[in-house]
Short mmCIF file of C-alpha atoms in Angstrom, two decimals:
data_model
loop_
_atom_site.label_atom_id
_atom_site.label_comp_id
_atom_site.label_asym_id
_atom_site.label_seq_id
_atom_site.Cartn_x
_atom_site.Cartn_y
_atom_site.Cartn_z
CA UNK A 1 -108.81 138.14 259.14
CA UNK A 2 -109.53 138.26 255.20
CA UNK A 3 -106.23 138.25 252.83
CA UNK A 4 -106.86 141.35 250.45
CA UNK A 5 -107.60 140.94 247.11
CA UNK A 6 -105.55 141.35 244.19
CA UNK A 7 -106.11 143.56 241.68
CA UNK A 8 -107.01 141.26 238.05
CA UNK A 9 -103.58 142.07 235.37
CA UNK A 10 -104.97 143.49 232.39
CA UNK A 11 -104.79 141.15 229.54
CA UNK A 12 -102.48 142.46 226.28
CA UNK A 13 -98.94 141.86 224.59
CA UNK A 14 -96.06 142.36 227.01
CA UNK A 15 -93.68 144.97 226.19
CA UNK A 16 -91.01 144.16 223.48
CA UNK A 17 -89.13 145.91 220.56
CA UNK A 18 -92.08 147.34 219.47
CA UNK A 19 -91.33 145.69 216.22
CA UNK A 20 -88.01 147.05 215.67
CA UNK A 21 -86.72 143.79 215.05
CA UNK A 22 -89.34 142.85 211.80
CA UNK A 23 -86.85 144.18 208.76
CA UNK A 24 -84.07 141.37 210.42
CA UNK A 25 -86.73 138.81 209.88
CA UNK A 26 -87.76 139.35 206.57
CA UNK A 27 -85.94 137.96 203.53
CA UNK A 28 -83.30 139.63 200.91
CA UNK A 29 -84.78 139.02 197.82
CA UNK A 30 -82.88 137.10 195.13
CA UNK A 31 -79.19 136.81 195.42
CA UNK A 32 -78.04 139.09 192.43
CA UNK A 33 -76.35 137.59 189.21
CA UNK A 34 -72.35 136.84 189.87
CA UNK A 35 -72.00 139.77 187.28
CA UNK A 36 -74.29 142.43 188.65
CA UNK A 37 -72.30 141.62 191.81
CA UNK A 38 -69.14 144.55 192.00
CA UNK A 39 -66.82 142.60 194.22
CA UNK A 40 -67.09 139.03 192.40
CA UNK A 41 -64.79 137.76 189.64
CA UNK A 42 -67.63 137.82 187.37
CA UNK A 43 -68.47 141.35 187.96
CA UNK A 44 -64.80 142.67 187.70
CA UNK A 45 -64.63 141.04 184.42
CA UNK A 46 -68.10 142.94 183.81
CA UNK A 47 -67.09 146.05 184.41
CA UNK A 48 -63.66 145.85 182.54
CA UNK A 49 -65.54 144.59 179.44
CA UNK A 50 -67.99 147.93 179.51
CA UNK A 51 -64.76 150.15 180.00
CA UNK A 52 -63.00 148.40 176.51
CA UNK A 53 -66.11 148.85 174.93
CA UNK A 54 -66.71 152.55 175.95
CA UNK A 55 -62.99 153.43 175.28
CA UNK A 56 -63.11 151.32 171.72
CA UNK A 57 -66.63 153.32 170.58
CA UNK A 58 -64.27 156.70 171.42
CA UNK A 59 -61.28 155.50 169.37
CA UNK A 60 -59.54 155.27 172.34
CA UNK A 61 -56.54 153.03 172.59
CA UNK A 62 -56.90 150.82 175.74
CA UNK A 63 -55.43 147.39 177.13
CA UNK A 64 -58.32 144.40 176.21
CA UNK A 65 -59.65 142.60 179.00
CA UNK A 66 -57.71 139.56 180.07
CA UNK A 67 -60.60 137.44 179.90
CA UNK A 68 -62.66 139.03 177.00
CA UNK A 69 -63.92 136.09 174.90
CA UNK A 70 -62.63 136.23 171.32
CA UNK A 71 -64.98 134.32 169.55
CA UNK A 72 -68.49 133.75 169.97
CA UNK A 73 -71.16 131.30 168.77
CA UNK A 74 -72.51 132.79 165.81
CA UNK A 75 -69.18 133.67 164.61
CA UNK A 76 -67.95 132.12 161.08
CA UNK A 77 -64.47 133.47 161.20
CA UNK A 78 -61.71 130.92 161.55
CA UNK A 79 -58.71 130.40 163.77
CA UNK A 80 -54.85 129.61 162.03
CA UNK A 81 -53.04 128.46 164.70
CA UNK A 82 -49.49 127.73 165.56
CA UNK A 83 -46.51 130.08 165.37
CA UNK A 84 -45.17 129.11 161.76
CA UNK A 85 -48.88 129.59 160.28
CA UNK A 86 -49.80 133.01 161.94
CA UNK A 87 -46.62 134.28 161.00
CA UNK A 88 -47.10 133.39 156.90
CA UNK A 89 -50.27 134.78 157.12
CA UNK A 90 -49.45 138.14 158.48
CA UNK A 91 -46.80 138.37 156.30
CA UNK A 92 -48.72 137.91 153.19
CA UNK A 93 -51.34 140.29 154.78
CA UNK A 94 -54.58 137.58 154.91
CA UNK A 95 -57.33 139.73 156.53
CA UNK A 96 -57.19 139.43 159.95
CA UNK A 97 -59.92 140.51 163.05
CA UNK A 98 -57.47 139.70 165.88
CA UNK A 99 -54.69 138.15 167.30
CA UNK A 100 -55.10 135.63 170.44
CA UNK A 101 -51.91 134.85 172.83
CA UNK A 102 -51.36 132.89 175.69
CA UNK A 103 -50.85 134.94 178.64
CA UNK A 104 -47.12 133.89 179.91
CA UNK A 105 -46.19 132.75 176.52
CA UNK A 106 -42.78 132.24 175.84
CA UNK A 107 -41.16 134.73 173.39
CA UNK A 108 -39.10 133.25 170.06
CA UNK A 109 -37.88 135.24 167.26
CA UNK A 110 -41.45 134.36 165.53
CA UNK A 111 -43.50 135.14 168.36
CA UNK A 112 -41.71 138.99 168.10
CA UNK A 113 -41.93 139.31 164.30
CA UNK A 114 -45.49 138.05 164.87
CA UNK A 115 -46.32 140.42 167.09
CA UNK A 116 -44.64 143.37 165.06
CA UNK A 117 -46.66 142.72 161.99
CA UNK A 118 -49.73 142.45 164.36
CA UNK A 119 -49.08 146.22 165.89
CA UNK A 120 -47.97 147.57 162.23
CA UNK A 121 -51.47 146.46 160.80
CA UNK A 122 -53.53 147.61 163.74
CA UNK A 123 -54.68 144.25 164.44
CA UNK A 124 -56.43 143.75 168.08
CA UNK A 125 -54.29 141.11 170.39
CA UNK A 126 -56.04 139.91 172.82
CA UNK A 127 -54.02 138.14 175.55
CA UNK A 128 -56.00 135.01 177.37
CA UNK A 129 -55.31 132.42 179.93
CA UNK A 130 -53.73 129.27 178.28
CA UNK A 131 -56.97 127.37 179.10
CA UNK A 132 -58.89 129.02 177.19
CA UNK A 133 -57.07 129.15 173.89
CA UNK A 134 -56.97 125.68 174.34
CA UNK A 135 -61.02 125.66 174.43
CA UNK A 136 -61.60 128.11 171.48
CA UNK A 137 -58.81 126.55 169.33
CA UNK A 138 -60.08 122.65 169.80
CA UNK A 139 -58.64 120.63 172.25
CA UNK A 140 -57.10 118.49 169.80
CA UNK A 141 -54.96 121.57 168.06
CA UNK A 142 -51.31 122.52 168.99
CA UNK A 143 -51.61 125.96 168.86
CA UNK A 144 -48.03 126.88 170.46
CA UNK A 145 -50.05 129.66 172.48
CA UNK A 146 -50.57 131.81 169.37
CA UNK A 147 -53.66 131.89 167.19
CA UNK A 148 -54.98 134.11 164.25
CA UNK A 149 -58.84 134.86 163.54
CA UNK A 150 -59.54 135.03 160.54
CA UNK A 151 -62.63 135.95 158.39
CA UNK A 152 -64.11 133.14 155.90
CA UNK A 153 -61.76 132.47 153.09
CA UNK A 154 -62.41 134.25 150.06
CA UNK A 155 -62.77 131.32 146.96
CA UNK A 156 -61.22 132.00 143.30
CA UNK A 157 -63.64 130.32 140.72
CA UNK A 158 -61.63 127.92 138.53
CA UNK A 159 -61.47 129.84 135.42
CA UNK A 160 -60.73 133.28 136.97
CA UNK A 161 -57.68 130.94 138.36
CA UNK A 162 -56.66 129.72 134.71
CA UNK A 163 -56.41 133.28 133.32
CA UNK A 164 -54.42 135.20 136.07
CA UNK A 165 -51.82 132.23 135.61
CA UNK A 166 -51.67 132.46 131.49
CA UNK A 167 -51.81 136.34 132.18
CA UNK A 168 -48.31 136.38 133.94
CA UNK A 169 -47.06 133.97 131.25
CA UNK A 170 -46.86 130.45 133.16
CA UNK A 171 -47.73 127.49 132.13
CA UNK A 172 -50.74 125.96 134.19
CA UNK A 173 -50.48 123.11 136.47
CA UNK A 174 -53.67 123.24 138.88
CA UNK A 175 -54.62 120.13 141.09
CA UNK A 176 -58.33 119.13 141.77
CA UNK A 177 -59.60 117.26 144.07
CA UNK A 178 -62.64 115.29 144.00
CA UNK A 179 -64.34 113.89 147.31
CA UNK A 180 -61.83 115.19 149.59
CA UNK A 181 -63.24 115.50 152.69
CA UNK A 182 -59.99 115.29 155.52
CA UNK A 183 -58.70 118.81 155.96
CA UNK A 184 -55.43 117.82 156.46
CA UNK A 185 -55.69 116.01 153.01
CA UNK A 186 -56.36 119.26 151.95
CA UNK A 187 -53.84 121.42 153.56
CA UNK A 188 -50.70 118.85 152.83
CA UNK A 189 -51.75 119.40 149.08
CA UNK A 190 -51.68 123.11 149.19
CA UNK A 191 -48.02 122.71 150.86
CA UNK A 192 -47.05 120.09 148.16
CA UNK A 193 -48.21 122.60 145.81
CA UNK A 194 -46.81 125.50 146.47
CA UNK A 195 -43.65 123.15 147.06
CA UNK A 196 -43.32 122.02 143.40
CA UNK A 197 -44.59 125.32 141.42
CA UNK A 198 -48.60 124.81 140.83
CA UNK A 199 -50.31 127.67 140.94
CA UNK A 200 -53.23 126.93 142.76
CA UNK A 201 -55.99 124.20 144.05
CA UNK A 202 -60.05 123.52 143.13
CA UNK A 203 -62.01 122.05 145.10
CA UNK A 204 -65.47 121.18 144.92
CA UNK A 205 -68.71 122.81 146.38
CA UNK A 206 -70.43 119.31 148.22
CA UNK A 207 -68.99 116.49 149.33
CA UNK A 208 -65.80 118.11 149.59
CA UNK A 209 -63.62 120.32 152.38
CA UNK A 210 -62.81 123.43 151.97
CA UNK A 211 -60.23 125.95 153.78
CA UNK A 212 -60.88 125.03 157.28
CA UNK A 213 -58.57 126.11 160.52
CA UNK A 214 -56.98 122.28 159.90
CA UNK A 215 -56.40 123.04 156.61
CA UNK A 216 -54.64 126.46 157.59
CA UNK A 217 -52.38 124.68 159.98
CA UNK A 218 -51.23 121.89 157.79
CA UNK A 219 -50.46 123.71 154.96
CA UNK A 220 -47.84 125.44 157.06
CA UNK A 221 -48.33 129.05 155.89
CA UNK A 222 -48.59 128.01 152.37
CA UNK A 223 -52.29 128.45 152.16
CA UNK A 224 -51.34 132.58 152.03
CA UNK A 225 -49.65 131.78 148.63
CA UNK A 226 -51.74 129.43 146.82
CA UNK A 227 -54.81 130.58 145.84
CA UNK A 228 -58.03 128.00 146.19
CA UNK A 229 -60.58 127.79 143.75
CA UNK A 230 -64.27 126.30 144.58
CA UNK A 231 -65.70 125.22 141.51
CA UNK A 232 -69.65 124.67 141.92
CA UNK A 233 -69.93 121.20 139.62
CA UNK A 234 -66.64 119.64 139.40
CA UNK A 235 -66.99 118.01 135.99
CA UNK A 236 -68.22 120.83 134.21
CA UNK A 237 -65.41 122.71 135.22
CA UNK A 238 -63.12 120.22 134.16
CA UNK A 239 -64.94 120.27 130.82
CA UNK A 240 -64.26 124.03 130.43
CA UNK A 241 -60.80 123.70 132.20
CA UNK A 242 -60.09 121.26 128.91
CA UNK A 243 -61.71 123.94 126.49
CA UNK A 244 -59.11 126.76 127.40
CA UNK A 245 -56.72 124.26 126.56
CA UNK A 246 -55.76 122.11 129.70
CA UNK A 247 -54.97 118.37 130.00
CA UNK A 248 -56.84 116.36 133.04
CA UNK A 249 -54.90 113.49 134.05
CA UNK A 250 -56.79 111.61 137.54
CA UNK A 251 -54.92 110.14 139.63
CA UNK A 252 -55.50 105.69 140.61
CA UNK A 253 -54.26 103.13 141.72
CA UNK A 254 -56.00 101.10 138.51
CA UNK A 255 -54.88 103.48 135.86
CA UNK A 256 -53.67 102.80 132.54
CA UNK A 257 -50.71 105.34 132.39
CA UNK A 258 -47.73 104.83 134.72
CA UNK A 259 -46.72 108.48 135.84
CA UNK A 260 -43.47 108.02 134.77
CA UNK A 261 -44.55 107.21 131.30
CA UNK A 262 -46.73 110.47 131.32
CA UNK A 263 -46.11 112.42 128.43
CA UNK A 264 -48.74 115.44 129.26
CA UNK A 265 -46.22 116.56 132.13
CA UNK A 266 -44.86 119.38 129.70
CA UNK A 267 -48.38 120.90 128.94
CA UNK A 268 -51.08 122.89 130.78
CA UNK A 269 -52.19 120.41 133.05
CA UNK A 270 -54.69 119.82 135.80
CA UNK A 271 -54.31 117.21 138.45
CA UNK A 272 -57.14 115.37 140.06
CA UNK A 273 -56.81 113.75 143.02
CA UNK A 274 -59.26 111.61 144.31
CA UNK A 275 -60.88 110.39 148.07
CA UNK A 276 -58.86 107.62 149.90
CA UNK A 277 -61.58 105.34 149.90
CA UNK A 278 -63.58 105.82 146.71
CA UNK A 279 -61.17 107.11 144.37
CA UNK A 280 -62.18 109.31 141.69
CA UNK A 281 -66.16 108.94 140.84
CA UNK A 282 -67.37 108.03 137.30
CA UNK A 283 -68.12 111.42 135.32
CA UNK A 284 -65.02 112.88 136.83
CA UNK A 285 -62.92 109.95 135.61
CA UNK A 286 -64.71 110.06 132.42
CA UNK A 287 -63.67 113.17 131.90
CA UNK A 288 -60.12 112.97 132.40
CA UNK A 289 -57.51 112.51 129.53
CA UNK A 290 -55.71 110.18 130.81
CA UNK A 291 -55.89 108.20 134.59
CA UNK A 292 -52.55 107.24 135.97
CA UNK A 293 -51.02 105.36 138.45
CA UNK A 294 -48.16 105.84 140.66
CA UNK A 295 -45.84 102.56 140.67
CA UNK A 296 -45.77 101.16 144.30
CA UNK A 297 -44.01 97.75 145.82
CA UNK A 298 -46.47 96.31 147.37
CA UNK A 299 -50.27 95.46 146.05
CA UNK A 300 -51.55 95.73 149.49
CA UNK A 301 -50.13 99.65 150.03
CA UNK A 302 -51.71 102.61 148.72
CA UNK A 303 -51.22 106.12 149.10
CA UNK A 304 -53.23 108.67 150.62
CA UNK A 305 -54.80 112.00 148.82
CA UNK A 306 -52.12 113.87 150.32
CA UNK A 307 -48.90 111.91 149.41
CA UNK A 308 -50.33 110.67 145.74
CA UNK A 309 -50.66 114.51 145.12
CA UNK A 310 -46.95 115.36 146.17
CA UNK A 311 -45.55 112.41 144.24
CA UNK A 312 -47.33 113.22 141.03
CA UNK A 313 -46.40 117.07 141.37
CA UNK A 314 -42.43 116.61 142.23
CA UNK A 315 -42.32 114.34 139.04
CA UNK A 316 -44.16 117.09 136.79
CA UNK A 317 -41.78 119.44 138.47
CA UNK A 318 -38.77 117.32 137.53
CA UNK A 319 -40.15 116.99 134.14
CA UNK A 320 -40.73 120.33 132.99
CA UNK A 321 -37.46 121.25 134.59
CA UNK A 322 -35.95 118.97 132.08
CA UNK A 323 -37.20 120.87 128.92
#
């Protein structure tokens, strides 16, 4: 007896999902940017940013993002820092485009008056995590949690300087300096002068500083009071310092006047004070009246820009106070 045939299976895909399953398979795309992404840090901080912004452009009062950057790379403002230097320059009104605070920072009688002078002007605080006012402030700076920006200071020119003081009847004493390039050179000389009654500072357009954030901070606050001239050649404005009737004494270690024998202390003087290293340069000493040198113990001492200034100013001080 024959078996019976089978009937041949048709050849042909089996029966599946019918391709229901193909969309699973197929890729995403590109993860999207942190900040395009609504539930990451980055896009929080997005979207707070665009509701500042939006409330700002409708004159809107509103509470500035935590983590809004205040400064930005193209930006030539400056930042005084620490709670003694804010606080003089609020109170002598230097222009001001915001105020940066540590977030937790510890209140003190300054930190309130700071902050009241702040909300009286209309200036913007911005409040920001302590690690990042450490980055935009330099990690080198002991900002105390509080820091001011600034726009670029505003330079007197040297004989503009002259005339306001012989227009409120006061007898000139100016100091110069010539090659100094530390700003806290610079900023210990504005303190020294506003300490001993001279009525402002020149500095030079090259090789020179000028008023930096460093500066700022080491001149305590006193920066807001003493004006700073830039003078674009230093010798000719010596020259035409001398023609309105002003004596130039430099300041070295070599000179031929001991400042205690100075006898142009009484007069409308100018002061120059030269770099650490190179002292004054030639056409700037040539210029001067007289050079002079400060008396010190020991040959193998000398005195930086900064403390040569202060000396020579206290003893013009002393002397005029003697008249």
């Amino acid at each position: 007896m024959s078996k019976p045939q089978r009937t041949p299976r048709k050849k042909g895909p089996l029966k599946g999902t019918g391709g229901h399953g193909r969309k699973a398979l197929e890729g995403k795309g590109p993860t999207p940017k942190a900040e395009d992404r609504s539930w990451h840090v980055a896009g929080k901080r997005k979207a707070a940013r665009e509701r500042y912004e939006a409330a700002s452009s409708k004159g809107r009062p509103s509470q500035p993002p935590r983590h809004r950057k205040p400064t930005s790379a193209k930006d030539d403002s400056e930042l005084v820092t620490g709670r003694n230097a804010v606080l003089e320059a609020l109170r002598t009104k230097i222009p001001a485009t915001s105020l940066i605070l540590a977030a937790r920072l510890e209140m003190d009688d300054r930190v309130k008056e700071i902050l009241s002078i702040a909300t009286k002007r209309g200036v913007p605080i911005l409040e920001v995590m302590r690690p990042e006012l450490d980055r935009i402030s330099g990690h080198d700076t002991v900002h105390q949690g509080v820091a001011l920006k600034v726009p670029p200071y505003q330079y007197a020119h040297p004989i503009d300087l002259l005339e306001q003081v012989v227009d409120r009847g006061q007898t000139p004493l100016l100091v110069a300096l010539d090659g100094v390039t530390d700003p806290r050179n610079l900023g210990a000389i504005i303190r020294s002068a506003a300490a001993f009654g001279a009525q402002g500072v020149i500095v030079p357009q090259r090789r020179s500083v000028g008023v930096t954030a460093s500066a700022w901070k080491t001149s305590a606050g006193a920066a807001a009071r003493v004006p700073v001239a830039m003078a674009s050649n230093l010798t000719a404005s010596l020259k035409e310092l001398k023609s309105q009737g002003c004596f130039v004494i430099g300041l070295d270690g070599d000179g031929d006047v001991a400042l205690h024998e100075l006898e142009l202390a009484n007069g409308p003087l100018v002061i120059v004070v030269g770099s650490e290293g190179k002292g004054l340069s030639r056409l700037v000493a040539e210029t001067c009246d007289a050079i002079v040198s400060i008396p010190i113990e020991s040959m193998t001492e000398s005195l930086n820009a900064g403390i040569a200034a202060s000396v020579t100013l206290y003893e013009v001080a002393k002397r005029r106070s003697e008249r």
